[in-house]
CSV table of C-alpha atoms in Angstrom, one decimal:
chain,number,residue,atom,x,y,z
A,1,UNK,CA,5.0,-6.1,18.4
A,2,UNK,CA,2.1,-7.0,20.6
A,3,UNK,CA,2.3,-4.5,23.5
A,4,UNK,CA,-0.3,-2.7,25.5
A,5,UNK,CA,-2.0,-1.3,22.4
A,6,UNK,CA,-1.9,-4.7,20.7
A,7,UNK,CA,-0.9,-3.2,17.4
A,8,UNK,CA,-1.9,-4.9,14.2
A,9,UNK,CA,1.0,-5.5,11.7
A,10,UNK,CA,0.6,-6.5,8.1
A,11,UNK,CA,3.4,-8.8,7.1
A,12,UNK,CA,5.2,-7.4,4.0
A,13,UNK,CA,5.2,-10.2,1.3
A,14,UNK,CA,8.7,-9.0,0.2
A,15,UNK,CA,10.4,-9.6,3.5
A,16,UNK,CA,10.6,-13.4,3.4
A,17,UNK,CA,13.3,-16.0,2.6
A,18,UNK,CA,12.0,-18.7,0.3
A,19,UNK,CA,13.0,-22.1,-1.0
A,20,UNK,CA,11.3,-24.5,-3.4
A,21,UNK,CA,11.5,-28.2,-2.6
A,22,UNK,CA,10.0,-31.5,-3.6
A,23,UNK,CA,7.0,-32.3,-1.4
A,24,UNK,CA,8.7,-35.3,0.2
A,25,UNK,CA,11.9,-33.4,1.0
A,26,UNK,CA,12.8,-32.6,4.6
A,27,UNK,CA,12.1,-28.9,5.4
A,28,UNK,CA,11.1,-26.6,8.3
A,29,UNK,CA,10.6,-27.3,11.2
A,30,UNK,CA,12.7,-30.5,11.0
A,31,UNK,CA,15.5,-28.6,9.3
A,32,UNK,CA,15.7,-25.0,10.5
A,33,UNK,CA,18.8,-24.2,8.4
A,34,UNK,CA,18.4,-21.4,5.9
A,35,UNK,CA,20.7,-23.2,3.4
A,36,UNK,CA,19.2,-23.0,0.0
A,37,UNK,CA,16.9,-20.1,0.8
A,38,UNK,CA,17.0,-16.8,-1.1
A,39,UNK,CA,15.2,-13.5,-0.6
A,40,UNK,CA,11.6,-13.3,-1.9
A,41,UNK,CA,10.8,-10.0,-3.7
A,42,UNK,CA,7.1,-10.4,-3.3
A,43,UNK,CA,4.7,-11.2,-6.1
A,44,UNK,CA,4.1,-14.7,-7.3
A,45,UNK,CA,5.6,-17.7,-5.5
A,46,UNK,CA,8.6,-19.4,-7.2
A,47,UNK,CA,8.1,-22.2,-9.7
A,48,UNK,CA,11.2,-23.7,-11.3
A,49,UNK,CA,9.4,-26.0,-13.6
A,50,UNK,CA,11.7,-28.8,-12.6
A,51,UNK,CA,9.8,-30.1,-9.6
A,52,UNK,CA,6.6,-32.1,-9.8
A,53,UNK,CA,4.8,-32.4,-6.4
A,54,UNK,CA,6.4,-29.5,-4.6
A,55,UNK,CA,6.3,-27.3,-1.6
A,56,UNK,CA,7.5,-23.8,-1.1
A,57,UNK,CA,8.9,-22.8,2.3
A,58,UNK,CA,8.7,-19.1,3.4
A,59,UNK,CA,10.5,-18.0,6.6
A,60,UNK,CA,10.8,-14.6,8.2
A,61,UNK,CA,11.8,-13.2,11.6
A,62,UNK,CA,9.5,-10.9,13.6
A,63,UNK,CA,9.4,-9.5,17.2
A,64,UNK,CA,6.4,-10.2,19.3
A,65,UNK,CA,5.7,-9.3,23.0
A,66,UNK,CA,3.8,-11.7,25.1
A,67,UNK,CA,0.1,-10.8,25.3
A,68,UNK,CA,-1.2,-9.1,28.4
A,69,UNK,CA,-3.5,-10.9,30.8
A,70,UNK,CA,-6.9,-11.6,29.2
A,71,UNK,CA,-5.6,-11.0,25.6
A,72,UNK,CA,-4.0,-13.2,23.0
A,73,UNK,CA,-1.9,-12.8,19.9
A,74,UNK,CA,-3.1,-14.2,16.6
A,75,UNK,CA,-2.2,-14.7,12.9
A,76,UNK,CA,-4.8,-13.4,10.4
A,77,UNK,CA,-4.8,-15.3,7.1
A,78,UNK,CA,-6.8,-14.2,4.1
A,79,UNK,CA,-8.2,-16.5,1.4
A,80,UNK,CA,-5.7,-18.5,-0.6
A,81,UNK,CA,-5.2,-20.5,-3.8
A,82,UNK,CA,-3.2,-23.3,-2.3
A,83,UNK,CA,-2.9,-25.3,1.0
A,84,UNK,CA,-0.7,-23.7,3.6
A,85,UNK,CA,0.8,-24.7,7.0
A,86,UNK,CA,1.7,-21.9,9.5
A,87,UNK,CA,4.4,-22.3,12.1
A,88,UNK,CA,5.6,-20.0,14.9
A,89,UNK,CA,9.0,-21.0,16.3
A,90,UNK,CA,8.7,-24.5,14.9
A,91,UNK,CA,5.1,-25.2,16.2
A,92,UNK,CA,2.2,-25.6,13.8
A,93,UNK,CA,-0.5,-23.1,14.7
A,94,UNK,CA,-2.8,-23.4,11.8
A,95,UNK,CA,-3.5,-25.0,8.4
A,96,UNK,CA,-5.7,-24.1,5.4
A,97,UNK,CA,-6.6,-26.3,2.5
A,98,UNK,CA,-5.6,-29.9,2.2
A,99,UNK,CA,-2.8,-31.7,0.4
A,100,UNK,CA,-2.5,-35.2,1.8
A,101,UNK,CA,-5.1,-37.9,1.0
A,102,UNK,CA,-6.9,-35.4,-1.3
A,103,UNK,CA,-6.0,-32.0,-2.7
A,104,UNK,CA,-8.0,-28.8,-1.9
A,105,UNK,CA,-6.5,-25.5,-2.9
A,106,UNK,CA,-9.7,-23.4,-3.0
A,107,UNK,CA,-9.6,-21.6,0.4
A,108,UNK,CA,-12.5,-19.0,0.3
A,109,UNK,CA,-12.6,-18.2,4.0
A,110,UNK,CA,-10.5,-15.8,6.0
A,111,UNK,CA,-9.1,-17.4,9.2
A,112,UNK,CA,-7.3,-16.4,12.4
A,113,UNK,CA,-5.0,-18.7,14.3
A,114,UNK,CA,-4.1,-18.3,18.0
A,115,UNK,CA,-0.4,-17.7,18.9
A,116,UNK,CA,-0.1,-19.1,22.4
A,117,UNK,CA,2.1,-17.0,24.9
A,118,UNK,CA,4.2,-20.1,25.5
A,119,UNK,CA,5.5,-19.9,21.9
A,120,UNK,CA,6.5,-16.3,22.1
A,121,UNK,CA,10.2,-15.5,22.8
A,122,UNK,CA,10.5,-11.9,21.6
A,123,UNK,CA,12.8,-13.0,18.8
A,124,UNK,CA,10.4,-15.2,16.8
A,125,UNK,CA,10.2,-17.0,13.5
A,126,UNK,CA,7.2,-17.4,11.3
A,127,UNK,CA,7.2,-20.0,8.6
A,128,UNK,CA,4.6,-20.6,5.9
A,129,UNK,CA,4.8,-23.9,3.9
A,130,UNK,CA,2.7,-23.9,0.9
A,131,UNK,CA,1.8,-26.9,-1.2
A,132,UNK,CA,0.8,-25.8,-4.7
A,133,UNK,CA,0.2,-27.9,-7.8
A,134,UNK,CA,0.2,-25.4,-10.7
A,135,UNK,CA,-0.8,-22.3,-8.7
A,136,UNK,CA,1.6,-19.4,-8.5
A,137,UNK,CA,-0.4,-16.6,-7.0
A,138,UNK,CA,1.0,-14.4,-4.2
A,139,UNK,CA,0.9,-15.4,-0.5
A,140,UNK,CA,-2.5,-14.8,1.2
A,141,UNK,CA,-2.8,-11.6,3.3
A,142,UNK,CA,-1.0,-12.2,6.6
A,143,UNK,CA,-1.2,-10.1,9.7
A,144,UNK,CA,-0.1,-10.3,13.3
A,145,UNK,CA,-2.3,-8.8,15.9
A,146,UNK,CA,-4.8,-9.5,18.7
A,147,UNK,CA,-7.1,-12.5,18.6
A,148,UNK,CA,-10.3,-10.5,19.4
A,149,UNK,CA,-9.1,-7.6,17.1
A,150,UNK,CA,-9.4,-9.9,14.1
A,151,UNK,CA,-12.9,-11.1,14.9
A,152,UNK,CA,-14.7,-8.4,13.0
A,153,UNK,CA,-12.4,-8.5,10.0
A,154,UNK,CA,-12.8,-12.3,9.7
A,155,UNK,CA,-16.6,-11.9,10.0
A,156,UNK,CA,-16.9,-9.1,7.4
A,157,UNK,CA,-14.6,-10.7,4.9
A,158,UNK,CA,-16.4,-14.0,5.1
A,159,UNK,CA,-19.8,-12.2,5.2
A,160,UNK,CA,-19.1,-10.3,2.0
A,161,UNK,CA,-17.1,-13.1,0.2
A,162,UNK,CA,-19.2,-16.1,1.2
A,163,UNK,CA,-22.3,-15.4,3.2
A,164,UNK,CA,-23.9,-13.0,0.7
A,165,UNK,CA,-23.1,-15.4,-2.2
A,166,UNK,CA,-24.8,-18.3,-0.3
A,167,UNK,CA,-27.8,-16.0,0.4
A,168,UNK,CA,-28.0,-15.0,-3.3
A,169,UNK,CA,-28.0,-18.7,-4.3
A,170,UNK,CA,-30.9,-19.4,-1.9
A,171,UNK,CA,-32.8,-16.4,-3.2
A,172,UNK,CA,-32.2,-17.6,-6.8
A,173,UNK,CA,-33.5,-21.0,-6.0
A,174,UNK,CA,-36.6,-19.5,-4.4
A,175,UNK,CA,-37.2,-17.3,-7.4
A,176,UNK,CA,-36.7,-20.3,-9.8
A,177,UNK,CA,-39.4,-22.2,-7.8
A,178,UNK,CA,-41.8,-19.2,-7.8
A,179,UNK,CA,-41.5,-18.6,-11.6
A,180,UNK,CA,-41.8,-22.3,-12.4
A,181,UNK,CA,-45.2,-22.2,-10.6
A,182,UNK,CA,-46.1,-19.0,-12.5
A,183,UNK,CA,-45.2,-20.8,-15.8
A,184,UNK,CA,-47.1,-24.0,-15.0
A,185,UNK,CA,-50.2,-22.4,-13.4
A,186,UNK,CA,-50.2,-19.2,-15.4
A,187,UNK,CA,-50.0,-18.2,-19.1
A,188,UNK,CA,-47.1,-20.5,-20.0
A,189,UNK,CA,-45.2,-17.3,-20.9
A,190,UNK,CA,-41.7,-18.1,-22.1
A,191,UNK,CA,-40.2,-15.1,-20.2
A,192,UNK,CA,-41.0,-17.0,-17.0
A,193,UNK,CA,-39.2,-20.1,-18.2
A,194,UNK,CA,-36.1,-18.3,-19.4
A,195,UNK,CA,-35.9,-16.5,-16.1
A,196,UNK,CA,-36.1,-19.9,-14.3
A,197,UNK,CA,-33.1,-21.0,-16.4
A,198,UNK,CA,-31.2,-17.8,-15.4
A,199,UNK,CA,-31.9,-18.4,-11.7
A,200,UNK,CA,-30.9,-22.1,-11.8
A,201,UNK,CA,-27.7,-21.5,-13.8
A,202,UNK,CA,-26.8,-18.6,-11.5
A,203,UNK,CA,-27.1,-20.9,-8.5
A,204,UNK,CA,-25.0,-23.5,-10.3
A,205,UNK,CA,-22.3,-20.8,-10.9
A,206,UNK,CA,-21.7,-20.5,-7.2
A,207,UNK,CA,-22.2,-24.0,-6.0
A,208,UNK,CA,-18.5,-24.4,-5.4
A,209,UNK,CA,-18.7,-21.6,-2.7
A,210,UNK,CA,-22.2,-22.4,-1.5
A,211,UNK,CA,-21.7,-26.2,-1.0
A,212,UNK,CA,-18.0,-25.9,0.1
A,213,UNK,CA,-17.3,-27.9,3.2
A,214,UNK,CA,-13.9,-29.5,3.6
A,215,UNK,CA,-12.9,-29.2,-0.1
A,216,UNK,CA,-13.0,-32.9,-0.8
A,217,UNK,CA,-15.2,-32.3,-3.8
A,218,UNK,CA,-13.3,-29.3,-5.0
A,219,UNK,CA,-12.8,-30.4,-8.6
A,220,UNK,CA,-16.4,-31.6,-9.0
A,221,UNK,CA,-17.9,-28.5,-7.6
A,222,UNK,CA,-15.6,-26.3,-9.7
A,223,UNK,CA,-16.8,-28.1,-12.8
A,224,UNK,CA,-20.4,-27.5,-11.9
A,225,UNK,CA,-19.7,-23.8,-11.2
A,226,UNK,CA,-17.9,-23.4,-14.5
A,227,UNK,CA,-20.9,-24.8,-16.4
A,228,UNK,CA,-23.0,-22.3,-14.6
A,229,UNK,CA,-21.5,-19.0,-15.6
A,230,UNK,CA,-21.6,-19.4,-19.4
A,231,UNK,CA,-25.1,-20.8,-19.1
A,232,UNK,CA,-26.2,-17.9,-17.0
A,233,UNK,CA,-24.9,-15.5,-19.6
A,234,UNK,CA,-26.6,-17.4,-22.4
A,235,UNK,CA,-30.0,-17.7,-20.7
A,236,UNK,CA,-29.9,-14.1,-19.7
A,237,UNK,CA,-29.3,-13.2,-23.3
A,238,UNK,CA,-32.3,-15.3,-24.4
A,239,UNK,CA,-34.4,-13.8,-21.6
A,240,UNK,CA,-33.5,-10.3,-22.9
A,241,UNK,CA,-34.5,-11.3,-26.4
A,242,UNK,CA,-37.9,-12.7,-25.1
A,243,UNK,CA,-38.5,-9.7,-22.9
A,244,UNK,CA,-37.8,-7.2,-25.7
A,245,UNK,CA,-40.1,-9.0,-28.1
A,246,UNK,CA,-37.4,-9.5,-30.7
A,247,UNK,CA,-37.8,-13.3,-30.7
A,248,UNK,CA,-41.4,-12.9,-32.0
A,249,UNK,CA,-40.4,-10.4,-34.8
A,250,UNK,CA,-38.1,-12.5,-37.0
A,251,UNK,CA,-36.5,-15.9,-37.5
A,252,UNK,CA,-33.1,-14.3,-37.1
A,253,UNK,CA,-33.7,-13.4,-33.4
A,254,UNK,CA,-35.8,-16.6,-32.7
A,255,UNK,CA,-33.3,-19.2,-34.1
A,256,UNK,CA,-30.1,-18.0,-35.7
A,257,UNK,CA,-28.7,-15.5,-33.2
A,258,UNK,CA,-29.4,-17.7,-30.1
A,259,UNK,CA,-27.9,-20.7,-32.0
A,260,UNK,CA,-24.7,-18.7,-32.8
A,261,UNK,CA,-24.5,-17.4,-29.2
A,262,UNK,CA,-24.8,-21.0,-28.0
A,263,UNK,CA,-21.6,-22.1,-29.8
A,264,UNK,CA,-19.0,-20.7,-27.4
A,265,UNK,CA,-21.2,-21.7,-24.4
A,266,UNK,CA,-21.3,-25.3,-25.6
A,267,UNK,CA,-17.5,-25.3,-26.3
A,268,UNK,CA,-16.7,-24.0,-22.9
A,269,UNK,CA,-19.0,-26.6,-21.2
A,270,UNK,CA,-17.5,-29.4,-23.3
A,271,UNK,CA,-14.0,-28.4,-22.3
A,272,UNK,CA,-15.1,-28.2,-18.7
A,273,UNK,CA,-16.7,-31.7,-19.0
A,274,UNK,CA,-13.5,-33.3,-20.2
A,275,UNK,CA,-11.3,-31.5,-17.7
A,276,UNK,CA,-10.0,-33.7,-14.9
A,277,UNK,CA,-8.2,-31.3,-12.5
A,278,UNK,CA,-8.3,-27.7,-11.3
A,279,UNK,CA,-5.9,-26.4,-14.0
A,280,UNK,CA,-7.7,-27.9,-17.0
A,281,UNK,CA,-11.0,-26.6,-15.6
A,282,UNK,CA,-9.8,-23.0,-15.4
A,283,UNK,CA,-8.3,-22.9,-18.9
A,284,UNK,CA,-11.7,-22.8,-20.8
A,285,UNK,CA,-13.3,-20.9,-17.9
A,286,UNK,CA,-10.8,-18.1,-18.1
A,287,UNK,CA,-11.0,-17.8,-21.9
A,288,UNK,CA,-14.8,-17.7,-21.8
A,289,UNK,CA,-15.1,-15.2,-19.0
A,290,UNK,CA,-12.5,-13.0,-20.8
């Protein structure tokens, strides 16, 4: 509860009632009945395999005191793999991702949503309606606490998960530009050029998180990112061969080993190129990264 100490409570993922529905079906808050719901044991969200465009409705009861003067209750939501709507006592308080005119399930940011005192009754209901396509990962981290108390956690999670990655991409682009100049104006050393390729492909690897705005280009940015990781690995390998001097020693290291190493990279990039949705993009990416 939110008393004088404004305690922070982590919502146990195993204490929900859950029901899977077609996306167009009537559900909470229009229908507050628990008919068709069953206990959720935690872990991945249900997927019957019988429903195409679907939604999964999670409901649980909790007890929340009205916030003291000058303070406010809030719901903390961690990053997620699918769009979610959050309701307190039938009122929408927040939304992450997008599932209407376009689909965005890559939610990288942590969020906090205000729970107005007018919504709190002391015997309250929290509902989370998720709209997955193929995703089955567990619910995002959910906590009830004070609005200002979540400020630092939201900041640090997003700083470590997003801001540092964006900064590293900027640094990689600056390094790429610097070593291009060294290559053009200097000795035309191939080590410089391979390192430029490493920097550019590394920046490409995280373009989905760096250029993320409203998720409208989720699939396109994910495709670019999934070209980037295998290319980064390959160019780093070639850079290491160049730096060690092995490429100059024999034809094996100059041609054949790089050519063999390029095969899985090209296969992964080709599978990514022909992919047309998030699921088909992640299949070759997961196999290659493994």
